[in-house]
mmCIF file of C-alpha atoms in Angstrom:
data_model
loop_
_atom_site.group_PDB
_atom_site.id
_atom_site.type_symbol
_atom_site.label_atom_id
_atom_site.label_comp_id
_atom_site.label_asym_id
_atom_site.label_seq_id
_atom_site.Cartn_x
_atom_site.Cartn_y
_atom_site.Cartn_z
ATOM 1 C CA MET A 1 54.036 -16.383 -15.521
ATOM 2 C CA SER A 2 54.568 -12.888 -16.948
ATOM 3 C CA ALA A 3 52.800 -9.799 -15.578
ATOM 4 C CA GLY A 4 50.832 -9.377 -18.796
ATOM 5 C CA THR A 5 49.607 -12.933 -18.724
ATOM 6 C CA LEU A 6 48.639 -12.588 -15.033
ATOM 7 C CA SER A 7 46.754 -9.343 -15.758
ATOM 8 C CA LYS A 8 44.853 -10.972 -18.606
ATOM 9 C CA SER A 9 43.966 -13.959 -16.370
ATOM 10 C CA ARG A 10 42.661 -11.606 -13.713
ATOM 11 C CA ARG A 11 40.559 -9.662 -16.211
ATOM 12 C CA ALA A 12 39.196 -12.938 -17.590
ATOM 13 C CA GLY A 13 38.404 -14.125 -14.059
ATOM 14 C CA ARG A 14 36.586 -10.890 -13.251
ATOM 15 C CA GLY A 15 34.668 -11.121 -16.511
ATOM 16 C CA LEU A 16 33.665 -14.708 -15.728
ATOM 17 C CA GLU A 17 32.673 -13.656 -12.211
ATOM 18 C CA GLN A 18 30.463 -10.844 -13.519
ATOM 19 C CA LEU A 19 28.910 -13.208 -16.083
ATOM 20 C CA VAL A 20 28.077 -15.787 -13.380
ATOM 21 C CA VAL A 21 26.709 -13.082 -11.089
ATOM 22 C CA ARG A 22 24.514 -11.692 -13.886
ATOM 23 C CA GLY A 23 23.164 -15.194 -14.585
ATOM 24 C CA LEU A 24 22.549 -15.983 -10.920
ATOM 25 C CA ALA A 25 20.986 -12.603 -10.277
ATOM 26 C CA LEU A 26 18.702 -12.925 -13.302
ATOM 27 C CA MET A 27 17.651 -16.372 -12.076
ATOM 28 C CA ALA A 28 17.032 -15.072 -8.553
ATOM 29 C CA GLY A 29 14.925 -12.261 -9.902
ATOM 30 C CA LEU A 30 12.796 -14.591 -12.029
ATOM 31 C CA LEU A 31 12.367 -17.082 -9.153
ATOM 32 C CA GLY A 32 11.655 -14.279 -6.636
ATOM 33 C CA GLY A 33 8.978 -12.638 -8.800
ATOM 34 C CA GLY A 34 7.411 -15.989 -9.618
ATOM 35 C CA TYR A 35 7.436 -16.978 -5.969
ATOM 36 C CA VAL A 36 5.666 -13.820 -4.848
ATOM 37 C CA LEU A 37 2.844 -14.095 -7.392
ATOM 38 C CA GLY A 38 2.722 -17.890 -6.886
ATOM 39 C CA LEU A 39 2.321 -17.487 -3.169
ATOM 40 C CA LEU A 40 -0.484 -14.943 -3.766
ATOM 41 C CA PHE A 41 -2.046 -17.450 -6.155
ATOM 42 C CA LEU A 42 -1.958 -20.183 -3.512
ATOM 43 C CA VAL A 43 -3.284 -18.010 -0.693
ATOM 44 C CA LEU A 44 -6.221 -16.620 -2.689
ATOM 45 C CA ARG A 45 -7.365 -19.772 -4.385
ATOM 46 C CA GLY A 46 -5.430 -22.747 -3.150
ATOM 47 C CA GLY A 47 -4.476 -23.793 -6.685
ATOM 48 C CA GLY A 48 -7.960 -23.356 -8.124
ATOM 49 C CA ARG A 49 -9.231 -20.515 -10.267
ATOM 50 C CA LEU A 50 -7.413 -17.348 -9.368
ATOM 51 C CA ALA A 51 -9.999 -14.822 -8.122
ATOM 52 C CA GLY A 52 -12.653 -17.244 -9.413
ATOM 53 C CA PHE A 53 -12.276 -16.005 -13.024
ATOM 54 C CA THR A 54 -9.266 -17.652 -14.588
ATOM 55 C CA ALA A 55 -9.324 -20.228 -17.327
ATOM 56 C CA TYR A 56 -8.527 -23.157 -15.024
ATOM 57 C CA PRO A 57 -11.258 -25.732 -15.221
ATOM 58 C CA THR A 58 -10.858 -27.228 -11.758
ATOM 59 C CA PRO A 59 -12.726 -25.416 -8.939
ATOM 60 C CA LEU A 60 -11.475 -25.410 -5.368
ATOM 61 C CA SER A 61 -14.137 -27.870 -4.194
ATOM 62 C CA ASP A 62 -12.701 -30.542 -6.542
ATOM 63 C CA ILE A 63 -9.144 -30.309 -5.205
ATOM 64 C CA ASP A 64 -8.494 -32.863 -2.441
ATOM 65 C CA GLY A 65 -6.265 -32.375 0.517
ATOM 66 C CA GLU A 66 -3.343 -34.349 -0.982
ATOM 67 C CA SER A 67 -3.289 -32.172 -4.085
ATOM 68 C CA THR A 68 -3.427 -29.038 -2.015
ATOM 69 C CA MET A 69 -0.520 -30.266 0.071
ATOM 70 C CA ARG A 70 1.494 -31.007 -3.085
ATOM 71 C CA ILE A 71 0.790 -27.544 -4.415
ATOM 72 C CA ALA A 72 1.796 -25.968 -1.093
ATOM 73 C CA LEU A 73 4.985 -28.081 -0.910
ATOM 74 C CA GLY A 74 5.870 -27.078 -4.461
ATOM 75 C CA PHE A 75 5.503 -23.352 -3.631
ATOM 76 C CA VAL A 76 7.598 -23.794 -0.497
ATOM 77 C CA LEU A 77 10.370 -25.601 -2.365
ATOM 78 C CA PHE A 78 10.177 -23.036 -5.177
ATOM 79 C CA GLY A 79 10.458 -20.174 -2.715
ATOM 80 C CA GLY A 80 13.269 -21.944 -0.859
ATOM 81 C CA ALA A 81 15.256 -22.292 -4.059
ATOM 82 C CA ALA A 82 14.788 -18.564 -4.760
ATOM 83 C CA TRP A 83 15.910 -17.720 -1.241
ATOM 84 C CA VAL A 84 19.005 -19.932 -1.475
ATOM 85 C CA VAL A 85 20.009 -18.415 -4.810
ATOM 86 C CA ASP A 86 19.414 -14.918 -3.491
ATOM 87 C CA ARG A 87 21.393 -15.457 -0.250
ATOM 88 C CA SER A 88 24.276 -17.094 -2.090
ATOM 89 C CA ILE A 89 24.959 -13.993 -4.234
ATOM 90 C CA VAL A 90 23.935 -11.167 -1.872
ATOM 91 C CA THR A 91 27.480 -10.364 -0.858
ATOM 92 C CA VAL A 92 28.635 -10.383 -4.479
ATOM 93 C CA LEU A 93 25.772 -8.137 -5.466
ATOM 94 C CA ASP A 94 26.844 -5.610 -2.897
ATOM 95 C CA ARG A 95 30.167 -5.283 -4.705
ATOM 96 C CA LEU A 96 29.121 -5.575 -8.298
ATOM 97 C CA LYS A 97 26.615 -3.168 -9.768
ATOM 98 C CA ALA A 98 26.177 -5.446 -12.759
ATOM 99 C CA GLY A 99 24.711 -8.162 -10.509
ATOM 100 C CA SER A 100 22.331 -5.697 -8.920
ATOM 101 C CA ARG A 101 21.140 -4.511 -12.304
ATOM 102 C CA ALA A 102 20.714 -8.094 -13.462
ATOM 103 C CA LEU A 103 18.673 -8.886 -10.330
ATOM 104 C CA ARG A 104 16.322 -5.974 -10.974
ATOM 105 C CA ARG A 105 16.076 -6.962 -14.632
ATOM 106 C CA GLY A 106 15.186 -10.513 -13.669
ATOM 107 C CA ILE A 107 12.497 -9.369 -11.271
ATOM 108 C CA SER A 108 11.027 -7.095 -13.880
ATOM 109 C CA ILE A 109 11.063 -9.768 -16.586
ATOM 110 C CA GLY A 110 9.526 -12.329 -14.251
ATOM 111 C CA LEU A 111 6.754 -10.071 -13.000
ATOM 112 C CA PHE A 112 5.996 -8.820 -16.543
ATOM 113 C CA ALA A 113 5.783 -12.389 -17.892
ATOM 114 C CA LEU A 114 3.508 -13.535 -15.112
ATOM 115 C CA THR A 115 1.386 -10.400 -15.475
ATOM 116 C CA VAL A 116 0.946 -11.134 -19.188
ATOM 117 C CA VAL A 117 -0.096 -14.728 -18.409
ATOM 118 C CA LEU A 118 -2.654 -13.574 -15.844
ATOM 119 C CA ALA A 119 -3.974 -10.856 -18.135
ATOM 120 C CA VAL A 120 -4.549 -13.452 -20.909
ATOM 121 C CA ALA A 121 -6.292 -15.800 -18.485
ATOM 122 C CA LEU A 122 -8.518 -13.035 -17.095
ATOM 123 C CA ARG A 123 -9.244 -11.135 -20.303
ATOM 124 C CA ASP A 124 -12.859 -12.369 -20.620
ATOM 125 C CA HIS A 125 -14.017 -11.768 -17.041
ATOM 126 C CA LEU A 126 -11.785 -9.251 -15.310
ATOM 127 C CA PRO A 127 -13.169 -6.021 -16.906
ATOM 128 C CA ARG A 128 -16.768 -6.999 -16.164
ATOM 129 C CA PHE A 129 -15.870 -7.982 -12.621
ATOM 130 C CA LEU A 130 -14.113 -4.629 -11.990
ATOM 131 C CA ILE A 131 -16.848 -2.302 -13.320
ATOM 132 C CA SER A 132 -20.168 -4.047 -12.880
ATOM 133 C CA LEU A 133 -22.572 -3.791 -9.914
ATOM 134 C CA PRO A 134 -22.610 -6.490 -7.245
ATOM 135 C CA SER A 135 -25.293 -9.133 -7.256
ATOM 136 C CA GLU A 136 -27.061 -10.258 -4.067
ATOM 137 C CA THR A 137 -28.668 -13.524 -5.183
ATOM 138 C CA THR A 138 -27.352 -14.359 -8.695
ATOM 139 C CA ALA A 139 -23.911 -15.210 -9.994
ATOM 140 C CA GLY A 140 -21.755 -12.844 -12.004
ATOM 141 C CA GLY A 141 -21.716 -9.763 -9.798
ATOM 142 C CA GLY A 142 -18.820 -7.276 -9.759
ATOM 143 C CA ILE A 143 -17.198 -4.821 -7.432
ATOM 144 C CA GLY A 144 -17.292 -1.562 -9.412
ATOM 145 C CA PRO A 145 -19.044 0.545 -6.725
ATOM 146 C CA GLN A 146 -16.834 -0.901 -4.007
ATOM 147 C CA ILE A 147 -13.688 0.186 -5.854
ATOM 148 C CA PHE A 148 -15.167 3.653 -6.408
ATOM 149 C CA ASN A 149 -16.132 3.989 -2.724
ATOM 150 C CA THR A 150 -12.696 2.818 -1.584
ATOM 151 C CA LEU A 151 -10.939 5.506 -3.670
ATOM 152 C CA TYR A 152 -13.557 8.090 -2.674
ATOM 153 C CA PHE A 153 -12.968 7.339 1.007
ATOM 154 C CA ALA A 154 -9.262 7.829 0.434
ATOM 155 C CA VAL A 155 -9.825 11.262 -1.061
ATOM 156 C CA LEU A 156 -12.254 12.404 1.623
ATOM 157 C CA SER A 157 -10.188 11.166 4.579
ATOM 158 C CA THR A 158 -7.047 12.712 3.126
ATOM 159 C CA ALA A 159 -8.861 16.049 2.775
ATOM 160 C CA PHE A 160 -9.473 15.924 6.542
ATOM 161 C CA THR A 161 -6.105 14.423 7.589
ATOM 162 C CA LEU A 162 -3.737 16.564 5.508
ATOM 163 C CA PRO A 163 -4.409 20.060 6.910
ATOM 164 C CA VAL A 164 -5.046 18.918 10.495
ATOM 165 C CA GLY A 165 -2.117 16.497 10.648
ATOM 166 C CA VAL A 166 0.446 18.756 8.977
ATOM 167 C CA GLY A 167 -0.728 21.770 10.993
ATOM 168 C CA ALA A 168 -0.466 19.877 14.285
ATOM 169 C CA ALA A 169 3.016 18.601 13.319
ATOM 170 C CA VAL A 170 4.189 22.121 12.424
ATOM 171 C CA TYR A 171 2.894 23.433 15.752
ATOM 172 C CA LEU A 172 4.595 20.689 17.761
ATOM 173 C CA ALA A 173 7.883 20.999 15.891
ATOM 174 C CA ARG A 174 8.153 24.800 15.650
ATOM 175 C CA PHE A 175 5.644 26.674 17.833
ATOM 176 C CA ALA A 176 4.934 24.574 20.966
ATOM 177 C CA PRO A 177 5.719 26.807 23.983
ATOM 178 C CA SER A 178 7.035 24.030 26.258
ATOM 179 C CA ARG A 179 8.496 20.575 26.066
ATOM 180 C CA ARG A 180 5.859 19.362 28.546
ATOM 181 C CA LEU A 181 3.072 20.268 26.126
ATOM 182 C CA VAL A 182 4.774 18.354 23.310
ATOM 183 C CA THR A 183 5.196 15.278 25.521
ATOM 184 C CA THR A 184 1.540 15.448 26.577
ATOM 185 C CA VAL A 185 0.331 15.620 22.992
ATOM 186 C CA ARG A 186 2.591 12.776 21.940
ATOM 187 C CA VAL A 187 1.253 10.564 24.776
ATOM 188 C CA ALA A 188 -2.292 11.404 23.630
ATOM 189 C CA LEU A 189 -1.422 10.552 20.016
ATOM 190 C CA ASP A 190 0.220 7.319 21.069
ATOM 191 C CA THR A 191 -2.883 6.420 23.033
ATOM 192 C CA LEU A 192 -5.091 7.110 20.005
ATOM 193 C CA ALA A 193 -2.809 4.964 17.823
ATOM 194 C CA SER A 194 -3.048 2.057 20.250
ATOM 195 C CA LEU A 195 -6.851 1.968 20.273
ATOM 196 C CA PRO A 196 -8.591 -0.743 18.226
ATOM 197 C CA SER A 197 -10.271 0.540 15.123
ATOM 198 C CA ILE A 198 -13.665 -0.711 16.332
ATOM 199 C CA VAL A 199 -13.490 1.936 19.088
ATOM 200 C CA TYR A 200 -13.350 4.655 16.434
ATOM 201 C CA GLY A 201 -16.258 2.997 14.674
ATOM 202 C CA LEU A 202 -18.376 2.986 17.854
ATOM 203 C CA PHE A 203 -17.486 6.642 18.424
ATOM 204 C CA GLY A 204 -18.578 7.546 14.907
ATOM 205 C CA PHE A 205 -21.726 5.512 15.248
ATOM 206 C CA LEU A 206 -22.741 7.191 18.479
ATOM 207 C CA VAL A 207 -21.956 10.703 17.254
ATOM 208 C CA PHE A 208 -23.159 10.677 13.639
ATOM 209 C CA VAL A 209 -25.730 7.954 13.495
ATOM 210 C CA VAL A 210 -27.325 8.107 16.952
ATOM 211 C CA GLN A 211 -26.808 11.659 18.292
ATOM 212 C CA MET A 212 -26.823 13.648 15.064
ATOM 213 C CA ARG A 213 -29.260 11.275 13.362
ATOM 214 C CA ALA A 214 -27.449 11.673 10.101
ATOM 215 C CA GLY A 215 -27.587 7.985 9.243
ATOM 216 C CA TYR A 216 -24.899 5.972 7.589
ATOM 217 C CA SER A 217 -22.841 8.132 5.289
ATOM 218 C CA LEU A 218 -19.499 8.307 3.489
ATOM 219 C CA LEU A 219 -18.764 11.592 5.256
ATOM 220 C CA ALA A 220 -19.029 10.018 8.704
ATOM 221 C CA GLY A 221 -16.798 7.171 7.680
ATOM 222 C CA ALA A 222 -14.224 9.479 6.159
ATOM 223 C CA PHE A 223 -14.144 11.610 9.330
ATOM 224 C CA VAL A 224 -13.606 8.546 11.505
ATOM 225 C CA LEU A 225 -10.820 7.307 9.222
ATOM 226 C CA ALA A 226 -9.202 10.756 9.321
ATOM 227 C CA VAL A 227 -9.146 10.673 13.119
ATOM 228 C CA LEU A 228 -7.801 7.132 12.965
ATOM 229 C CA ASN A 229 -4.887 8.252 10.757
ATOM 230 C CA LEU A 230 -4.031 11.424 12.607
ATOM 231 C CA PRO A 231 -1.388 9.882 14.945
ATOM 232 C CA LEU A 232 0.405 8.342 11.953
ATOM 233 C CA VAL A 233 0.455 11.562 9.893
ATOM 234 C CA VAL A 234 1.369 13.821 12.803
ATOM 235 C CA GLY A 235 4.173 11.562 14.003
ATOM 236 C CA ILE A 236 5.897 11.087 10.624
ATOM 237 C CA THR A 237 5.423 14.748 9.641
ATOM 238 C CA GLU A 238 6.879 15.965 12.942
ATOM 239 C CA ASP A 239 9.894 13.713 12.611
ATOM 240 C CA SER A 240 10.423 14.930 8.997
ATOM 241 C CA LEU A 241 10.288 18.577 10.124
ATOM 242 C CA ARG A 242 12.733 17.986 12.954
ATOM 243 C CA ALA A 243 15.105 16.331 10.447
ATOM 244 C CA VAL A 244 15.392 19.623 8.436
ATOM 245 C CA PRO A 245 18.927 20.976 8.932
ATOM 246 C CA ARG A 246 18.935 23.956 11.206
ATOM 247 C CA GLU A 247 21.420 25.718 8.987
ATOM 248 C CA VAL A 248 18.951 25.776 6.123
ATOM 249 C CA GLU A 249 16.258 27.475 8.217
ATOM 250 C CA GLU A 250 18.733 29.917 9.780
ATOM 251 C CA ALA A 251 19.923 30.893 6.302
ATOM 252 C CA SER A 252 16.350 31.697 5.290
ATOM 253 C CA LEU A 253 15.791 33.743 8.453
ATOM 254 C CA ALA A 254 19.053 35.560 7.858
ATOM 255 C CA LEU A 255 17.817 36.613 4.399
ATOM 256 C CA GLY A 256 14.837 38.389 6.029
ATOM 257 C CA ALA A 257 12.162 35.742 5.789
ATOM 258 C CA THR A 258 9.708 35.364 8.640
ATOM 259 C CA GLN A 259 9.342 32.128 10.549
ATOM 260 C CA VAL A 260 6.064 31.332 8.740
ATOM 261 C CA GLN A 261 7.673 32.026 5.335
ATOM 262 C CA THR A 262 10.592 29.775 6.303
ATOM 263 C CA ILE A 263 8.300 26.947 7.278
ATOM 264 C CA VAL A 264 6.190 27.275 4.092
ATOM 265 C CA ARG A 265 9.012 27.784 1.629
ATOM 266 C CA VAL A 266 11.890 25.866 3.224
ATOM 267 C CA SER A 267 10.917 23.405 5.933
ATOM 268 C CA LEU A 268 7.789 21.920 4.373
ATOM 269 C CA PRO A 269 9.406 21.411 0.905
ATOM 270 C CA TYR A 270 12.400 19.801 2.580
ATOM 271 C CA ALA A 271 10.113 17.479 4.622
ATOM 272 C CA TRP A 272 7.701 16.837 1.723
ATOM 273 C CA PRO A 273 8.898 13.281 0.954
ATOM 274 C CA GLY A 274 8.179 12.208 4.525
ATOM 275 C CA ILE A 275 4.802 13.927 4.473
ATOM 276 C CA LEU A 276 3.847 12.196 1.256
ATOM 277 C CA SER A 277 4.959 8.860 2.688
ATOM 278 C CA ALA A 278 2.742 9.407 5.700
ATOM 279 C CA LEU A 279 -0.249 10.269 3.523
ATOM 280 C CA VAL A 280 0.269 7.238 1.301
ATOM 281 C CA LEU A 281 0.477 4.984 4.327
ATOM 282 C CA SER A 282 -2.753 6.473 5.659
ATOM 283 C CA VAL A 283 -4.406 5.811 2.326
ATOM 284 C CA GLY A 284 -3.299 2.178 2.557
ATOM 285 C CA ARG A 285 -4.868 1.970 5.990
ATOM 286 C CA VAL A 286 -8.094 3.424 4.578
ATOM 287 C CA PHE A 287 -8.107 0.624 1.980
ATOM 288 C CA ALA A 288 -7.689 -2.056 4.687
ATOM 289 C CA GLU A 289 -10.102 -0.863 7.396
ATOM 290 C CA SER A 290 -13.540 -2.404 7.672
ATOM 291 C CA ALA A 291 -14.820 -2.226 11.267
ATOM 292 C CA PRO A 292 -15.096 1.608 11.515
ATOM 293 C CA LEU A 293 -16.853 1.781 8.155
ATOM 294 C CA ILE A 294 -19.350 -0.940 8.997
ATOM 295 C CA MET A 295 -20.430 1.183 11.958
ATOM 296 C CA THR A 296 -20.544 4.516 10.123
ATOM 297 C CA ALA A 297 -20.985 4.019 6.351
ATOM 298 C CA GLY A 298 -23.061 0.858 6.295
ATOM 299 C CA THR A 299 -22.850 -2.328 4.271
ATOM 300 C CA THR A 300 -25.152 -1.662 1.330
ATOM 301 C CA ILE A 301 -25.114 0.365 -1.875
ATOM 302 C CA SER A 302 -27.859 2.012 -3.903
ATOM 303 C CA ARG A 303 -27.999 0.919 -7.507
ATOM 304 C CA ALA A 304 -29.485 4.296 -8.461
ATOM 305 C CA ASN A 305 -26.513 6.336 -7.171
ATOM 306 C CA ALA A 306 -23.777 3.751 -6.833
ATOM 307 C CA TYR A 307 -21.189 6.173 -8.338
ATOM 308 C CA SER A 308 -22.583 9.370 -6.871
ATOM 309 C CA LEU A 309 -20.216 11.921 -5.257
ATOM 310 C CA ASP A 310 -22.801 12.740 -2.563
ATOM 311 C CA PRO A 311 -20.891 12.310 0.730
ATOM 312 C CA MET A 312 -24.131 11.853 2.677
ATOM 313 C CA ARG A 313 -25.001 8.570 1.022
ATOM 314 C CA GLY A 314 -24.005 5.203 2.428
ATOM 315 C CA GLY A 315 -21.691 2.761 0.739
ATOM 316 C CA GLU A 316 -19.301 -0.103 1.322
ATOM 317 C CA THR A 317 -15.619 -0.368 0.470
ATOM 318 C CA LEU A 318 -13.710 -3.430 -0.794
ATOM 319 C CA ALA A 319 -12.798 -4.491 2.761
ATOM 320 C CA VAL A 320 -16.410 -4.187 3.962
ATOM 321 C CA HIS A 321 -17.666 -5.985 0.875
ATOM 322 C CA LEU A 322 -15.238 -8.811 1.522
ATOM 323 C CA TRP A 323 -16.534 -9.188 5.074
ATOM 324 C CA TYR A 324 -20.162 -8.930 3.971
ATOM 325 C CA VAL A 325 -19.865 -11.518 1.194
ATOM 326 C CA ASN A 326 -18.200 -14.048 3.460
ATOM 327 C CA SER A 327 -20.586 -13.518 6.375
ATOM 328 C CA ALA A 328 -23.991 -12.866 4.788
ATOM 329 C CA GLY A 329 -23.602 -13.326 1.005
ATOM 330 C CA LEU A 330 -26.299 -15.272 -0.806
ATOM 331 C CA SER A 331 -24.960 -15.474 -4.370
ATOM 332 C CA PRO A 332 -23.889 -18.944 -5.522
ATOM 333 C CA ASP A 333 -20.443 -17.713 -6.571
ATOM 334 C CA LYS A 334 -19.716 -15.805 -3.359
ATOM 335 C CA ALA A 335 -16.460 -17.711 -2.819
ATOM 336 C CA ASP A 336 -15.188 -16.541 -6.212
ATOM 337 C CA VAL A 337 -16.374 -12.985 -5.606
ATOM 338 C CA SER A 338 -14.677 -13.017 -2.180
ATOM 339 C CA ALA A 339 -11.431 -14.263 -3.695
ATOM 340 C CA GLY A 340 -11.527 -11.673 -6.475
ATOM 341 C CA THR A 341 -12.259 -8.867 -3.981
ATOM 342 C CA ALA A 342 -9.367 -9.997 -1.805
ATOM 343 C CA ALA A 343 -7.035 -10.061 -4.789
ATOM 344 C CA VAL A 344 -7.929 -6.470 -5.775
ATOM 345 C CA LEU A 345 -7.664 -5.290 -2.160
ATOM 346 C CA VAL A 346 -4.271 -6.902 -1.654
ATOM 347 C CA LEU A 347 -3.041 -5.361 -4.908
ATOM 348 C CA LEU A 348 -4.225 -1.884 -3.892
ATOM 349 C CA ILE A 349 -2.582 -2.127 -0.462
ATOM 350 C CA ALA A 350 0.647 -3.503 -1.935
ATOM 351 C CA LEU A 351 0.814 -0.663 -4.470
ATOM 352 C CA THR A 352 0.303 1.999 -1.802
ATOM 353 C CA ASN A 353 2.975 0.452 0.407
ATOM 354 C CA MET A 354 5.381 0.276 -2.545
ATOM 355 C CA LEU A 355 4.673 3.927 -3.339
ATOM 356 C CA ALA A 356 5.228 4.911 0.295
ATOM 357 C CA ALA A 357 8.594 3.099 0.307
ATOM 358 C CA ARG A 358 9.561 4.790 -2.905
ATOM 359 C CA LEU A 359 8.634 8.246 -1.568
ATOM 360 C CA ALA A 360 10.572 7.568 1.623
ATOM 361 C CA LYS A 361 13.737 7.180 -0.486
ATOM 362 C CA LEU A 362 13.361 10.623 -2.001
ATOM 363 C CA GLY A 363 14.851 12.357 1.004
ATOM 364 C CA GLY A 364 17.999 13.127 -0.899
ATOM 365 C CA SER A 365 16.203 15.169 -3.537
ATOM 366 C CA GLU A 366 14.718 17.886 -1.326
ATOM 367 C CA GLY A 367 17.700 20.193 -1.656
ATOM 368 C CA PRO A 368 16.925 21.394 -5.200
ATOM 369 C CA ARG A 369 13.313 22.007 -4.224
ATOM 370 C CA VAL A 370 14.401 24.074 -1.240
ATOM 371 C CA ARG A 371 16.775 26.140 -3.378
ATOM 372 C CA ARG A 372 14.015 26.782 -5.971
ATOM 373 C CA ALA A 373 11.620 27.751 -3.229
ATOM 374 C CA THR A 374 14.003 30.272 -1.719
ATOM 375 C CA LYS A 375 14.841 32.080 -4.933
#
């Protein structure tokens, strides 16, 4: 066989390999995206009406155990097939960028297609469910105030956590007079991080509701959540500041900048992706917490000021509403409302975690920001 023929055969083989990898990666992406949403479908509704408001005519109560097991087995086999396909090509994907691009394309197409299907199925009920007021005794209530309160809690708690957490991290990383003090503060923060959230709730209840007699309020709940998130924000921010190259800070000091100017214009911009990641993770924890808010913000809403910005009013979040509906709900469709609330809550937490992971990967882009800040 001549050298030219051998070269053509190798090129044809590589082309065929890339074609197969693209096809397998696209299939893995489609299966993976479908499996994730399918598993969420199974967990939330067991094969019945997703979030209680899809077009499927069969309610959960009419599905027997055998059908449920068949559905569960189908999802397990479906997910297993996706895993096998993914594992079989993972080493090839590491070598071929085309396969990696095809995998991402398959995931995007699969998620987009399933999102379109869900949007069509939910088009008649989802907007009303997301913006209307909850109902105590009749069917058809929504979670509009709960979504608003959840986002409002995130804003209020971040307003407390950001200056205190970043300030404490800057002090520990740059101004602490001794190593012993840093170790002591870290031990205290680790102790706070290990406490159950109900302990923070009891602390807020005793201070704000009992001693100060301020009653249940969003402000009390936001303060408790801010204290709850302080160890997380301080720890990640301190690590991000210590990861700043010493040469960058020394160059700023050599140009005549003070230590404070160096921290503000060089160190903090360099560590900003890590700080943002910590804040986003703390927001995700705000979305998920219920016990501290039950003790400090209450479990009811006022229909007159359900969307008020007054921080001294009480209110419940999605997590608290989910607990309340399942434990003391009286509406006939409380199972559907509970499933819908859980779906929205899971989606919010997943989006915040994805955003935090995305921000954590931006560590390589801080150089240009530092250069612009030092000009």
